Short mmCIF file of C-alpha atoms and ligand atoms in Angstrom, two decimals:
data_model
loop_
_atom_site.label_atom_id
_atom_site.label_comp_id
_atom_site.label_asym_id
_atom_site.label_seq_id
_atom_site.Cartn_x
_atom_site.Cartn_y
_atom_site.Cartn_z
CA UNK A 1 163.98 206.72 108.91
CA UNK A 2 163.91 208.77 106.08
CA UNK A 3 161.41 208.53 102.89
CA UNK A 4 163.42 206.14 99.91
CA UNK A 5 163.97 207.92 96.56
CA UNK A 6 161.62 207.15 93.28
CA UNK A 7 163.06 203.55 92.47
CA UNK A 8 164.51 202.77 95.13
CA UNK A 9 164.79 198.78 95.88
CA UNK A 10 164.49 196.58 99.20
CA UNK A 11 164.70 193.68 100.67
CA UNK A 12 165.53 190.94 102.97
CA UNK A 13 168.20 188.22 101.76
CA UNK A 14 169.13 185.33 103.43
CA UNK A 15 172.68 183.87 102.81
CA UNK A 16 172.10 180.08 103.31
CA UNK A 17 174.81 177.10 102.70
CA UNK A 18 176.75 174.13 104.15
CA UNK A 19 178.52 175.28 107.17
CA UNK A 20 182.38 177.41 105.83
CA UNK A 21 181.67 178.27 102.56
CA UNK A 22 181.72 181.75 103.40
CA UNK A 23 178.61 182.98 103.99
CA UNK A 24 179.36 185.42 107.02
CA UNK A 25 182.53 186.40 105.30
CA UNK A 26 180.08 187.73 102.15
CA UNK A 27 177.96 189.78 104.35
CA UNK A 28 180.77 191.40 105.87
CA UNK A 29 182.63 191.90 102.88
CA UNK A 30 179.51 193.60 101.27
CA UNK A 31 178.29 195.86 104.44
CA UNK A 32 182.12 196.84 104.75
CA UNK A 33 182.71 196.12 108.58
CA UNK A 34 183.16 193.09 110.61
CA UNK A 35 179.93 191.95 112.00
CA UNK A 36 179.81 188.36 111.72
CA UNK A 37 182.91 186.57 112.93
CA UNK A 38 184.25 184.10 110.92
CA UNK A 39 186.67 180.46 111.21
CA UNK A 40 187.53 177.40 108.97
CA UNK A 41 185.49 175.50 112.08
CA UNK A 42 181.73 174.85 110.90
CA UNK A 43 179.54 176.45 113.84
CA UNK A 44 180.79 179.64 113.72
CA UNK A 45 177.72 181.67 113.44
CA UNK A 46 175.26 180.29 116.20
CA UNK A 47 172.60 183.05 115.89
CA UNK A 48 171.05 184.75 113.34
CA UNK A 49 172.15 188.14 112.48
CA UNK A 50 171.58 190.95 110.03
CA UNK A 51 173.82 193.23 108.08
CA UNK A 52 172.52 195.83 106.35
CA UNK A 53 173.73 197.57 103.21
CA UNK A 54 172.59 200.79 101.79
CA UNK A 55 173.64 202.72 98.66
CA UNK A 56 171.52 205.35 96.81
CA UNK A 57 169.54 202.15 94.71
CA UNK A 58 168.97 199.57 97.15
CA UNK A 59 168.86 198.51 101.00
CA UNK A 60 169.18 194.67 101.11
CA UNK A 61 168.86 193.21 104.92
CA UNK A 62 170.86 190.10 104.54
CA UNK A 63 170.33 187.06 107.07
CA UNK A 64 173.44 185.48 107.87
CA UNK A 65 172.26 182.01 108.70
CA UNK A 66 174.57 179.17 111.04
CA UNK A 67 175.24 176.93 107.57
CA UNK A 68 172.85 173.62 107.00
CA UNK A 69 173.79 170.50 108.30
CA UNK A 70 172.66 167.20 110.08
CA UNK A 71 171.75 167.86 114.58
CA UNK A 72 174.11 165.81 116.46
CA UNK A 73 172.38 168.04 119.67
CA UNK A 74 170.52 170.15 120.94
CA UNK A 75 172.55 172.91 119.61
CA UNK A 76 172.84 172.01 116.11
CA UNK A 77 169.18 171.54 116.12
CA UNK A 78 168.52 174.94 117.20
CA UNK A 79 171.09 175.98 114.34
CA UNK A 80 169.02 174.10 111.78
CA UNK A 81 165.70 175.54 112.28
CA UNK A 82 167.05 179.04 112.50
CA UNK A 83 168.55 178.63 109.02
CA UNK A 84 165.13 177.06 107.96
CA UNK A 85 162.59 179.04 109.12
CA UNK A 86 165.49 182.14 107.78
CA UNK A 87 164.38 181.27 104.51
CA UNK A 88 160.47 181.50 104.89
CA UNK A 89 160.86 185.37 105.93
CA UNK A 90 163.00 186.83 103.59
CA UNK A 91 162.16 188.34 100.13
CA UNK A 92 165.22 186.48 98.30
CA UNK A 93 167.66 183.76 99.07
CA UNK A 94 171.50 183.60 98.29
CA UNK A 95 172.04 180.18 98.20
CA UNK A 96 175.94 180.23 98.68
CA UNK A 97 178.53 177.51 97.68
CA UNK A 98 181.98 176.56 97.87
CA UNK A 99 182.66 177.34 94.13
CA UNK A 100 186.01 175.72 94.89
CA UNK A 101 185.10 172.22 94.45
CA UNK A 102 182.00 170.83 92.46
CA UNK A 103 178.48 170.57 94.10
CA UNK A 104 178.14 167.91 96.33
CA UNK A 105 175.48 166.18 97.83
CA UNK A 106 175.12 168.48 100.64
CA UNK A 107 174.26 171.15 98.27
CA UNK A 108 172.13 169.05 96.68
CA UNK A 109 170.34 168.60 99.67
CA UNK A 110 170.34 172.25 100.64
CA UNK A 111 169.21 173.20 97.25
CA UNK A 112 165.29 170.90 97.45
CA UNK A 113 164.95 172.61 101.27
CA UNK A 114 165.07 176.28 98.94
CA UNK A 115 163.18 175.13 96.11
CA UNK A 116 160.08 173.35 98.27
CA UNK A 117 159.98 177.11 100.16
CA UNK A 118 159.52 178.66 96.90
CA UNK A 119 161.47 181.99 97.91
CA UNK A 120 163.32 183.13 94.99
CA UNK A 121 166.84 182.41 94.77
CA UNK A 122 170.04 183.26 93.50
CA UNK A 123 173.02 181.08 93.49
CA UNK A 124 176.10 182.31 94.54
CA UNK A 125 179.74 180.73 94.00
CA UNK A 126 182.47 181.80 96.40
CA UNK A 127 186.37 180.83 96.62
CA UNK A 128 186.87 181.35 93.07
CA UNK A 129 190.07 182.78 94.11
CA UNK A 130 190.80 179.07 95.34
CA UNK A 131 189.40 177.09 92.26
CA UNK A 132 192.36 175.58 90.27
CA UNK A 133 191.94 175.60 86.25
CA UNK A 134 191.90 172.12 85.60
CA UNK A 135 188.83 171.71 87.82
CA UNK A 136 187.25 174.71 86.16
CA UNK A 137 185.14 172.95 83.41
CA UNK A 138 183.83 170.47 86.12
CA UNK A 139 182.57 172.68 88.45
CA UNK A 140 180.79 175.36 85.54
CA UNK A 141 178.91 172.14 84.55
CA UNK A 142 177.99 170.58 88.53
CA UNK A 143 176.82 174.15 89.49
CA UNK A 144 174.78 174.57 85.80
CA UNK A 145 172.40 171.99 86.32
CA UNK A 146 171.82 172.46 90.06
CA UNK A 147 170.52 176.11 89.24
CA UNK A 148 169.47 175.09 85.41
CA UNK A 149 167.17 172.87 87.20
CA UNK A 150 165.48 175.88 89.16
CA UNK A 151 166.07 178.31 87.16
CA UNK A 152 168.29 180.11 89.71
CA UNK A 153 170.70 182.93 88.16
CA UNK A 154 173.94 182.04 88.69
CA UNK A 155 177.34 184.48 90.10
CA UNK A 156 180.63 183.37 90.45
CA UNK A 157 182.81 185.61 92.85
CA UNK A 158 185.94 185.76 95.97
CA UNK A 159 184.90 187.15 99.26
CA UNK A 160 187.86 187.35 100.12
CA UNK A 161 188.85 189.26 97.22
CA UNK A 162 186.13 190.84 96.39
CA UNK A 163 186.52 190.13 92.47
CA UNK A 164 182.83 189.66 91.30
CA UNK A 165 180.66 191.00 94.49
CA UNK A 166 180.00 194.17 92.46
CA UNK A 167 178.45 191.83 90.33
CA UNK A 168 176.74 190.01 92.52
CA UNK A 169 175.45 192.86 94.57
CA UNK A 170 173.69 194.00 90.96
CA UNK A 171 172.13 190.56 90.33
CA UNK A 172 170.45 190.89 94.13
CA UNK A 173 169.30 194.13 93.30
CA UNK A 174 167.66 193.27 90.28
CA UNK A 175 165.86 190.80 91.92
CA UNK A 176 164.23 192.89 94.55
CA UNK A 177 161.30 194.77 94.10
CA UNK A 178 161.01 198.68 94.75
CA UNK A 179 160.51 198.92 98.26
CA UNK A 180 161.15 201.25 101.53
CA UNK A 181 164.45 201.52 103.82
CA UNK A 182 163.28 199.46 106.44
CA UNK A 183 166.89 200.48 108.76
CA UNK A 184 168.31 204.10 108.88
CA UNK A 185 170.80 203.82 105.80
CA UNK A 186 174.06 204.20 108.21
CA UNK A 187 172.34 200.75 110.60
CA UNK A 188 174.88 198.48 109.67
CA UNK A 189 173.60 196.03 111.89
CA UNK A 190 170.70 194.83 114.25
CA UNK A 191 172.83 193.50 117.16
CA UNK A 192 174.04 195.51 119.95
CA UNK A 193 177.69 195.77 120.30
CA UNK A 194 177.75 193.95 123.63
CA UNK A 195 177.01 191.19 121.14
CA UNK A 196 179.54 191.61 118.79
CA UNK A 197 182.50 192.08 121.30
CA UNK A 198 181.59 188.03 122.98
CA UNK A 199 181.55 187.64 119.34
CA UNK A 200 184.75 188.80 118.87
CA UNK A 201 185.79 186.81 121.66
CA UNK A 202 184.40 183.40 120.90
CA UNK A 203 186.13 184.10 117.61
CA UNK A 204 189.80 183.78 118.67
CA UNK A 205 188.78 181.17 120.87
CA UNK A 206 187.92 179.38 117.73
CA UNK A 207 190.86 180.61 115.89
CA UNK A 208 193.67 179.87 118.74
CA UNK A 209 192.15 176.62 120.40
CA UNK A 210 191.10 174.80 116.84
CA UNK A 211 188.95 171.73 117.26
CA UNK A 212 189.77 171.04 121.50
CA UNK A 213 187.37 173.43 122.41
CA UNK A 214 185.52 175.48 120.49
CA UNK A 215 181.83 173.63 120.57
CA UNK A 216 181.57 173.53 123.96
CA UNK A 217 182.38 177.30 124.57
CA UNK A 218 179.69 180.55 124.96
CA UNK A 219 180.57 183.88 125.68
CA UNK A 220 179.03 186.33 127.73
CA UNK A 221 179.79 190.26 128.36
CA UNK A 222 179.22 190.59 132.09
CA UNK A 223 179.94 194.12 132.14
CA UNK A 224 180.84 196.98 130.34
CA UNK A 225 181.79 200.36 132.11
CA UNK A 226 183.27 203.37 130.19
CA UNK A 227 185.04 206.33 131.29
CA UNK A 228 186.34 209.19 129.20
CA UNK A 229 189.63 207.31 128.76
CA UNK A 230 189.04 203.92 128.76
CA UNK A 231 186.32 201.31 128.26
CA UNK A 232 186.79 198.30 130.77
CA UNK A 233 184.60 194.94 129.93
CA UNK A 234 184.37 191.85 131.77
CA UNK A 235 183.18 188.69 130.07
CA UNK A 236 182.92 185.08 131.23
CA UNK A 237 183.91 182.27 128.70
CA UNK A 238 181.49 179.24 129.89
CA UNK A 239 182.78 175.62 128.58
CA UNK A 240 181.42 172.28 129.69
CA UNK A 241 184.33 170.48 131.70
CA UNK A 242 187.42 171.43 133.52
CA UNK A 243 189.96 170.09 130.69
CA UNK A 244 188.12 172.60 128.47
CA UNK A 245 188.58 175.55 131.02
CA UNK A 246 192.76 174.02 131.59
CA UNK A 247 193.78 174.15 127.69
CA UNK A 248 191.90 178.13 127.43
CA UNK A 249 193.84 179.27 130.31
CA UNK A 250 196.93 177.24 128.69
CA UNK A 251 200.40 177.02 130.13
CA UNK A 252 201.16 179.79 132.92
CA UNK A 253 197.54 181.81 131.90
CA UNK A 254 199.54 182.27 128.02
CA UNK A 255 196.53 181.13 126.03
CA UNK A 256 194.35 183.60 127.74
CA UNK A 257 196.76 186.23 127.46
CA UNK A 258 196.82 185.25 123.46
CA UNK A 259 193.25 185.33 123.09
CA UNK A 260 192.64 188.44 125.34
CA UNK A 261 195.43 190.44 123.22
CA UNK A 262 193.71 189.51 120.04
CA UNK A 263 190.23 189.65 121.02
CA UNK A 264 190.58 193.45 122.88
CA UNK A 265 192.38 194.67 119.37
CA UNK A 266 189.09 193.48 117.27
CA UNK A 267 187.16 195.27 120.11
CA UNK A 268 188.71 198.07 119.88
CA UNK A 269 188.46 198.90 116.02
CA UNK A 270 184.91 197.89 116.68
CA UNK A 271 184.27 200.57 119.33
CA UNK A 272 187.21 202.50 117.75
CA UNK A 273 188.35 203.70 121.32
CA UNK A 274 190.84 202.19 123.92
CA UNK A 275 189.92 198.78 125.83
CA UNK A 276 190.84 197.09 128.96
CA UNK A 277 189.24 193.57 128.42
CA UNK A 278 189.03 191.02 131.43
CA UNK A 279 188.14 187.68 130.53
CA UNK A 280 187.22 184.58 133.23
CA UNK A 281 186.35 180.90 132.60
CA UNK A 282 183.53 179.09 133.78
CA UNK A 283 182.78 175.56 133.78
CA UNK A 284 178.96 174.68 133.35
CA UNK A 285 177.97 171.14 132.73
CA UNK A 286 176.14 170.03 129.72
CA UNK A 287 175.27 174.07 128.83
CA UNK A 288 174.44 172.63 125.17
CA UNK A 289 172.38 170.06 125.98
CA UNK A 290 169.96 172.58 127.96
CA UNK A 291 167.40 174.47 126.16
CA UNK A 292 167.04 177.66 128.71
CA UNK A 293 170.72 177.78 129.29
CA UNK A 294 170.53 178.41 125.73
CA UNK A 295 168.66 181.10 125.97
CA UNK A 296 170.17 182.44 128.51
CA UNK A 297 173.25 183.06 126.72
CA UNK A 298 171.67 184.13 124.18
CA UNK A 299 170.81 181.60 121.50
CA UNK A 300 167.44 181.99 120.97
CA UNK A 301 165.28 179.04 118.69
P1 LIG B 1 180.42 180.33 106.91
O1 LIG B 1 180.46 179.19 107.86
O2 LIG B 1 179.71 179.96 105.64
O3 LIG B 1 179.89 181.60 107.49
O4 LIG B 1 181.94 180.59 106.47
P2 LIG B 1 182.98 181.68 106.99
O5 LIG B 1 182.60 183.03 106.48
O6 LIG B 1 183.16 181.54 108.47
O7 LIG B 1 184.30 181.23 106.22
C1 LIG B 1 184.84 179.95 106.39
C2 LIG B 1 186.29 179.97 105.96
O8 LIG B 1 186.38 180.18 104.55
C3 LIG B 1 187.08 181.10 106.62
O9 LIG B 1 188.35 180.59 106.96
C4 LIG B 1 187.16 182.14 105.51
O10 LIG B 1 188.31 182.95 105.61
C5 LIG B 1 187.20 181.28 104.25
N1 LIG B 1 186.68 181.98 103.06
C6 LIG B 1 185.50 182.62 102.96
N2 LIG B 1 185.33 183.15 101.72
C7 LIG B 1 186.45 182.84 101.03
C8 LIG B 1 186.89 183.10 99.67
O11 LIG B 1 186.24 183.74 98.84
N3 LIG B 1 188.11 182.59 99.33
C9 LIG B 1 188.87 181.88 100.20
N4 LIG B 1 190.05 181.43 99.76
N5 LIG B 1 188.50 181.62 101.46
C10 LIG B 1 187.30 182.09 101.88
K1 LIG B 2 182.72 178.95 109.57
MG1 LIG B 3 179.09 181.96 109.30
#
């Protein structure tokens, strides 16, 4: 890792916030390649992960955190403390909300977990591009107090547009201190790529299946073998009962095929190289419920 020029800034950020408000969506955006997958269901993002962005000023490490909310299992518990104990290591936090609608109680809730860590914090509003006029005055004033309050900065911005991340991305670097490039400045993220392609996977599941299946469902790459031509993966999909395993093969294998398609496409601009993608389905009982299956596939507390 090279040496960081005079006045050069650093950090770790985490991006905490209800479940869909677009945190993962943000990090991507701002470290310009899809690492975190992303879906209007809340559970996405199961583990934490970093993206990294470096320009000639700054390298900020952000935290993309699974998004705050009540543990109805064993899973969502482990999603909860990982966002938690997210906030105690990091240097900053980017408290993101859905700038679409006023602040809520949730956010309320979310906002006294921040303050009582005492990390400091900047409050981010995404969906602009979604906010209609006549709600505008509303929301300015709900999101006002909550960071009046605290005495959080404030940014408004799309990340699906982009309009105001340039902005944004200057208010987080003003608010870290000069520091060292703690990744090589082209890391763009900490997770191997075996990780990203189940990712990728477990993503059009969510997309293409909706609310049937997608919280009982972990993906694992089984194996990945390339050649000069081709790169040929297998990976099991493991749900928790055989209706689950019926609707993701779907009529005459066609949902597999759909998700397969889609998935090996993403994989492939990942990888940027030619794919052959095999996908099976397991059924395994209660996998949620168990803390070292957990682990096993990879979602560590
Ligand atoms: P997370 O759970 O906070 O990580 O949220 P995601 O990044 O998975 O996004 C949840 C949903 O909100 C996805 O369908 C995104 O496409 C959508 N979304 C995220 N950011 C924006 C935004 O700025 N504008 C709009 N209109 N939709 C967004
Ligand atoms: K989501
Ligand atoms: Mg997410």
């Amino acid at each position: 890792i090279p040496v960081a020029p005079e006045g050069f800034r650093s950090g770790f950020v985490a991006l905490i916030g209800r479940p869909n408000v677009g945190k993962s969506t943000l990090m991507n955006h701002l470290v310009g390649q899809k690492i975190a997958i992303t879906s209007p269901v809340a559970q996405t993002t199961r583990n934490r992960l970093r993206g990294v962005l470096t320009t000639d000023q700054v390298q900020i490490v952000f935290v993309d955190t699974p998004g705050i909310h009540k543990p109805q299992h064993q899973l969502g518990s482990v999603l909860v403390q990982n966002a938690s104990s997210a906030i105690r290591i990091v240097d900053l936090v980017l408290f993101v909300v859905d700038g679409s609608v006023p602040a809520g109680r949730g956010d309320a809730f979310i906002a006294d977990l921040i303050q009582r860590a005492g990390v400091p914090t900047v409050l981010g509003l995404n969906k602009v591009d979604r906010q209609l006029p006549e709600d505008a005055e509303a929301i300015a004033a709900s999101y006002a107090q909550l960071a009046g309050d605290r005495d959080w900065p404030l940014q408004t911005f799309s990340a699906t547009t982009g309009a105001g991340t340039g902005a944004l991305l200057e208010q987080l670097t003003h608010a870290l201190e000069p520091g060292p490039y703690y990744y090589p400045p082209d890391l763009i993220t900490d997770q191997p790529e075996r990780f990203i392609m189940a990712e990728l996977i477990r993503e059009q599941i969510l997309l293409q299946t909706r609310e049937e299946v997608p919280h009982s469902v972990a993906v694992v790459i089984e194996r990945v073998e390339e050649d000069e031509k081709i790169t040929r993966i297998l990976a099991m999909i493991c749900v928790e009962r055989p209706s689950q395993k019926a609707i993701l093969i779907g009529k005459g294998g066609s949902m597999m095929k759909a998700i397969g398609s889609e998935a090996r496409q993403q994989m492939q601009k990942l990888i940027d190289g030619k794919i052959y993608l095999e996908l099976f389905v397991k059924v395994q009982p209660k996998w949620r419920q168990s803390r070292s299956q957990l682990e096993e596939l990879g979602y560590r507390p």
